Tab-separated table of C-alpha atoms in Angstrom:
chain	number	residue	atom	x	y	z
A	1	UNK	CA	10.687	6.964	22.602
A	2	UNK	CA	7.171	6.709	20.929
A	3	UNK	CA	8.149	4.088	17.709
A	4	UNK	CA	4.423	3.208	16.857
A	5	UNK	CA	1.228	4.643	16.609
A	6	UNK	CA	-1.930	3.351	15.706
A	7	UNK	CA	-5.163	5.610	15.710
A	8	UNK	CA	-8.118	7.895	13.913
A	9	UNK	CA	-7.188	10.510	11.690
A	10	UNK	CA	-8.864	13.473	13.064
A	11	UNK	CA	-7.377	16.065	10.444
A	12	UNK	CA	-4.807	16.178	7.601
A	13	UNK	CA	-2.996	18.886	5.753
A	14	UNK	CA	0.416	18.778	3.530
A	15	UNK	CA	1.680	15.780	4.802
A	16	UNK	CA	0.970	16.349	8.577
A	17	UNK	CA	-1.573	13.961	10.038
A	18	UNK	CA	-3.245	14.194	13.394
A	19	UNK	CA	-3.468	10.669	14.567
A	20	UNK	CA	-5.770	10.264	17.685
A	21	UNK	CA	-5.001	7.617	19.762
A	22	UNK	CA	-6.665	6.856	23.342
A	23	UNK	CA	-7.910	10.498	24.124
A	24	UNK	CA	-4.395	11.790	22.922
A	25	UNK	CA	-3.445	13.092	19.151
A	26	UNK	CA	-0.365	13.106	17.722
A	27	UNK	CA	1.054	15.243	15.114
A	28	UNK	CA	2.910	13.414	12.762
A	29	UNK	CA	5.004	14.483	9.452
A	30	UNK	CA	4.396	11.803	6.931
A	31	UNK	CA	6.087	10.082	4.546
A	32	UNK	CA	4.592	9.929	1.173
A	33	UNK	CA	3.209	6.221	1.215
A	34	UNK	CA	1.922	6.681	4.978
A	35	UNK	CA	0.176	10.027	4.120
A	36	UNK	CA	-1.626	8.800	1.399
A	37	UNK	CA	-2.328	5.307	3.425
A	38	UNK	CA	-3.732	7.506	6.050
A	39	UNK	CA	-5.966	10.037	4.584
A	40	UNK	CA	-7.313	7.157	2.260
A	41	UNK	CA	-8.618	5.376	4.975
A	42	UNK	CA	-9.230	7.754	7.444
A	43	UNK	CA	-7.280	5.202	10.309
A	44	UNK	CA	-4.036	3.349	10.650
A	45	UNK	CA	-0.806	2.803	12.098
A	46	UNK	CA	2.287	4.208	11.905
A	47	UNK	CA	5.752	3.737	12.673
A	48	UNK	CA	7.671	6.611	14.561
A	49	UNK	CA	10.619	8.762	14.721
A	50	UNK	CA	10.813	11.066	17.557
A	51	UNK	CA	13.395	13.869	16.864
A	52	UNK	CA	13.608	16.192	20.184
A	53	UNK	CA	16.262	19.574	19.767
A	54	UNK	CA	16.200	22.649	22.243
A	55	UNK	CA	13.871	24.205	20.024
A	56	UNK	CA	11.169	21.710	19.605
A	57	UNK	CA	9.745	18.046	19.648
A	58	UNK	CA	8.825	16.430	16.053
A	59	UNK	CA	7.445	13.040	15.734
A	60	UNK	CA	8.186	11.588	11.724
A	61	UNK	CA	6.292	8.681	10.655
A	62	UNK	CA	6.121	5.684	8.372
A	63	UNK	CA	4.101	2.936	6.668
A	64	UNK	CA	6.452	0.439	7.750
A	65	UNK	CA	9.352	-0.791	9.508
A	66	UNK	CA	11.366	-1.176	6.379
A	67	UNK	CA	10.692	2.903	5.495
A	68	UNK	CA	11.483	3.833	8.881
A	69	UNK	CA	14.750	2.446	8.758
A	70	UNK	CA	15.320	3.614	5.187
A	71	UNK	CA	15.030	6.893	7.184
A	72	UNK	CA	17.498	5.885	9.782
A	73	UNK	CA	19.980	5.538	7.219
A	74	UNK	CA	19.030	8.910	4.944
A	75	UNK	CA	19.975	10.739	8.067
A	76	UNK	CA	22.842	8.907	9.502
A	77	UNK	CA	24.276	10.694	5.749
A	78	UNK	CA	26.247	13.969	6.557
A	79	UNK	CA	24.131	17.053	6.232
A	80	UNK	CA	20.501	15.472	5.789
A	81	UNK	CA	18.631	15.781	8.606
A	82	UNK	CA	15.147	14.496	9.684
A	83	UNK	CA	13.600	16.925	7.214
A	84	UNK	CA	15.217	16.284	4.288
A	85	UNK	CA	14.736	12.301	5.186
A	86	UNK	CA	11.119	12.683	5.596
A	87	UNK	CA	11.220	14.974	2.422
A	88	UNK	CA	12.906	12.315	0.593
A	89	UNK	CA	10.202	9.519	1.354
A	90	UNK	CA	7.420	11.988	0.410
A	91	UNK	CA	9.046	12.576	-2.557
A	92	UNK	CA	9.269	9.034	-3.879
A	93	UNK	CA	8.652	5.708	-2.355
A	94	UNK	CA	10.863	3.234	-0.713
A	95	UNK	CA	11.054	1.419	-3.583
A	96	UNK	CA	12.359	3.621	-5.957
A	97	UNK	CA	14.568	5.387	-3.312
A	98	UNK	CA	16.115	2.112	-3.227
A	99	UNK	CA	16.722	1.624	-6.866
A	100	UNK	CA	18.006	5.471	-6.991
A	101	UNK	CA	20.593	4.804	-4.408
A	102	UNK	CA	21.780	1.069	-5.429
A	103	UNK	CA	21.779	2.196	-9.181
A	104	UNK	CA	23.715	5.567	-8.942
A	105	UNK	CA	20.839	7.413	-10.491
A	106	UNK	CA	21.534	11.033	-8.527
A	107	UNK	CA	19.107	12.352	-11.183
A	108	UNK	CA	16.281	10.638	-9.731
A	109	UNK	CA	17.468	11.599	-6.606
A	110	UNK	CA	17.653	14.885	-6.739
A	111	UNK	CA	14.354	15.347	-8.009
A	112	UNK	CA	13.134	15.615	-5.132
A	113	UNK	CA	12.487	19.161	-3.925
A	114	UNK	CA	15.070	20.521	-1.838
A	115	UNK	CA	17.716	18.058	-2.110
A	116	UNK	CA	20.629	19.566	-4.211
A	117	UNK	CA	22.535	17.178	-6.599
A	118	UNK	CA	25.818	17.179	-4.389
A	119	UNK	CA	23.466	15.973	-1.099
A	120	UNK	CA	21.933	13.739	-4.042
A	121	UNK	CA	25.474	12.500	-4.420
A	122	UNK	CA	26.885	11.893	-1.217
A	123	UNK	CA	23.799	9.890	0.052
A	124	UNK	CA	24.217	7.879	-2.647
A	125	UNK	CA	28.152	7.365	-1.866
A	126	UNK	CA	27.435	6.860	2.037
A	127	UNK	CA	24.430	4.604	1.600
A	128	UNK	CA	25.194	2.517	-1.576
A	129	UNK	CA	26.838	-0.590	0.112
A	130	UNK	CA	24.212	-0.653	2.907
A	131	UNK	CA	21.157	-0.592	0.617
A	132	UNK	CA	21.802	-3.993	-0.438
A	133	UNK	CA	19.928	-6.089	-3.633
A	134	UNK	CA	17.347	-7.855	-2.037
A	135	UNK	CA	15.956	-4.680	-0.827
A	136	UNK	CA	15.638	-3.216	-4.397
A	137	UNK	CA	14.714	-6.548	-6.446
A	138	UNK	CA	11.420	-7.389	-4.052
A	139	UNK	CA	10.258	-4.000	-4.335
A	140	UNK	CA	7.464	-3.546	-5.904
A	141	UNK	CA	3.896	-1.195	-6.721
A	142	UNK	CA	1.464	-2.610	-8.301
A	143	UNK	CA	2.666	-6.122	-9.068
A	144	UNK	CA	5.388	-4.347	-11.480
A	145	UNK	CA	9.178	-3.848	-10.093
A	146	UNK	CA	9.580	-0.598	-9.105
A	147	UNK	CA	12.556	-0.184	-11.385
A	148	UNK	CA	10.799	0.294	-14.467
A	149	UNK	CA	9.263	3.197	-12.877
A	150	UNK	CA	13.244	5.034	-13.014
A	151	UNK	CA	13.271	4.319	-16.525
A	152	UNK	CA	14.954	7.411	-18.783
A	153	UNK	CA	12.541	10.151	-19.164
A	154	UNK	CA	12.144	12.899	-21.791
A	155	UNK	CA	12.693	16.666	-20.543
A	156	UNK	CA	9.001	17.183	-21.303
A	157	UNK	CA	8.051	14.462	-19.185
A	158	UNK	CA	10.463	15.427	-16.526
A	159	UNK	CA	9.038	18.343	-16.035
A	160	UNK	CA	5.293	17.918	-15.707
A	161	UNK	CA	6.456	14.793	-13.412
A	162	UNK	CA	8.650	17.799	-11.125
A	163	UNK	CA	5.328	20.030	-11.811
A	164	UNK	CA	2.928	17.158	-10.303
A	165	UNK	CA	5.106	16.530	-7.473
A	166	UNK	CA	5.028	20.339	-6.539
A	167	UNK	CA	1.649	20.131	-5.682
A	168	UNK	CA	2.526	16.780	-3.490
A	169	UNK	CA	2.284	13.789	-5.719
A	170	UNK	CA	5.093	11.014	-5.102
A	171	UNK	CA	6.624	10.939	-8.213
A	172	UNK	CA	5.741	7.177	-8.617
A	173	UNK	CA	2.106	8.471	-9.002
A	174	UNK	CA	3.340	11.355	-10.760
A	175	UNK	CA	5.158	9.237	-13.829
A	176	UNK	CA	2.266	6.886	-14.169
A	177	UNK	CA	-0.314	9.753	-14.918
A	178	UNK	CA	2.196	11.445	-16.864
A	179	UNK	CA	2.569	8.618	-19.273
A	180	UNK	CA	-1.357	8.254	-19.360
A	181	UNK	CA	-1.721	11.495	-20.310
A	182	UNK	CA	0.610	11.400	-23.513
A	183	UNK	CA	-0.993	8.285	-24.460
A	184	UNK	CA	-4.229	10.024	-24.741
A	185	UNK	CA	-2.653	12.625	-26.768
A	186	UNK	CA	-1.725	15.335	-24.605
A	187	UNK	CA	1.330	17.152	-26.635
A	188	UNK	CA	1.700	20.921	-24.127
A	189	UNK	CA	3.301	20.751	-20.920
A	190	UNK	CA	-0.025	22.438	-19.828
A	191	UNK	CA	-2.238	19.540	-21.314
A	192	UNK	CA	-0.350	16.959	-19.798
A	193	UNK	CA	-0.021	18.557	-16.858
A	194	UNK	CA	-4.189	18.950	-17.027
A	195	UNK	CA	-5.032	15.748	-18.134
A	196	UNK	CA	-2.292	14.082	-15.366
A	197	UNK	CA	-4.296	15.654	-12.443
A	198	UNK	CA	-7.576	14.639	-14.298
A	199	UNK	CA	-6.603	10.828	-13.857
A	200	UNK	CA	-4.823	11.152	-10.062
């Protein structure tokens, strides 16, 4: 089992990082915060998953141990599989996945591309008792609690944040430049969209 990886990234494209390590590189599907981490600085570590079926080897990985067992639990749920885990922690971060899941919030949840608000549903039913408090109330980005980040949304909003995301934002990043945007005036889903990808 290869849990941990720590290298040079010698190329990057839509979430898939080639990690060099020792003469050897890995390919590794990425979770959101460990892409960006990544192709940011150009090196790091990561913590793996290695998923191995008749058809193929896939190695998933993680800025930390705390997402990578996040991701234990999203596919120990009925009917997600490594995929849709890995899909899950691109879509939004640990934080807010944790929030989503201890709060009930299957909107939030199944926001994410892909996931279907009855796989929304039961994840949330399977995992709510194991994602405990203190894994939601330390969470933070930015110095702020993640929490305020699932706060209610407008339609409008909700859909340049889903439009942002599309083109691989978290939605974490995606909500902040939404809200800058209509503070500088941006009224069209087109502006806002515009002016969003102006400030990532």
């Amino acid at each position: 089992m290869i849990g941990y990886i720590k290298g040079k990234v010698l190329h990057s494209e839509a979430g898939v990082v080639l990690l060099e390590n020792n003469g050897i590189g890995y390919e590794i599907v990425c979770s959101g915060a460990l892409f960006a981490k990544l192709i940011t600085e150009g090196q790091g570590e990561a913590y793996t998953y290695l998923q191995v079926r008749e058809d193929g080897v896939s190695l998933f990985g993680f800025v930390s141990i705390e997402e990578k067992n996040m991701f234990l639990k999203l596919i120990s749920v009925s009917g997600v599989g490594p995929k849709m885990g890995i899909a899950i922690l691109a879509g939004m971060n640990l934080g807010e996945l944790a929030v989503a899941i201890a709060s009930s919030d299957v909107k939030l949840l199944s926001s994410v591309k892909g996931l279907g608000k009855k796989t929304a549903e039961r994840i949330i039913l399977e995992l709510r008792e194991k994602v405990s408090a203190e894994a939601v109330l330390p969470a933070k980005e930015g110095g702020k609690p993640v929490a305020a980040v699932s706060e209610k949304l407008s339609d409008r909003e909700e859909d340049a944040i889903v439009g942002l995301m599309s083109l691989g934002y978290t939605r974490s990043e995606s909500v902040r430049a939404v809200k800058g945007a209509i503070e500088k005036g941006a009224d069209s889903m087109e502006m806002i969209i515009m002016t969003a990808l102006k400030n990532m």
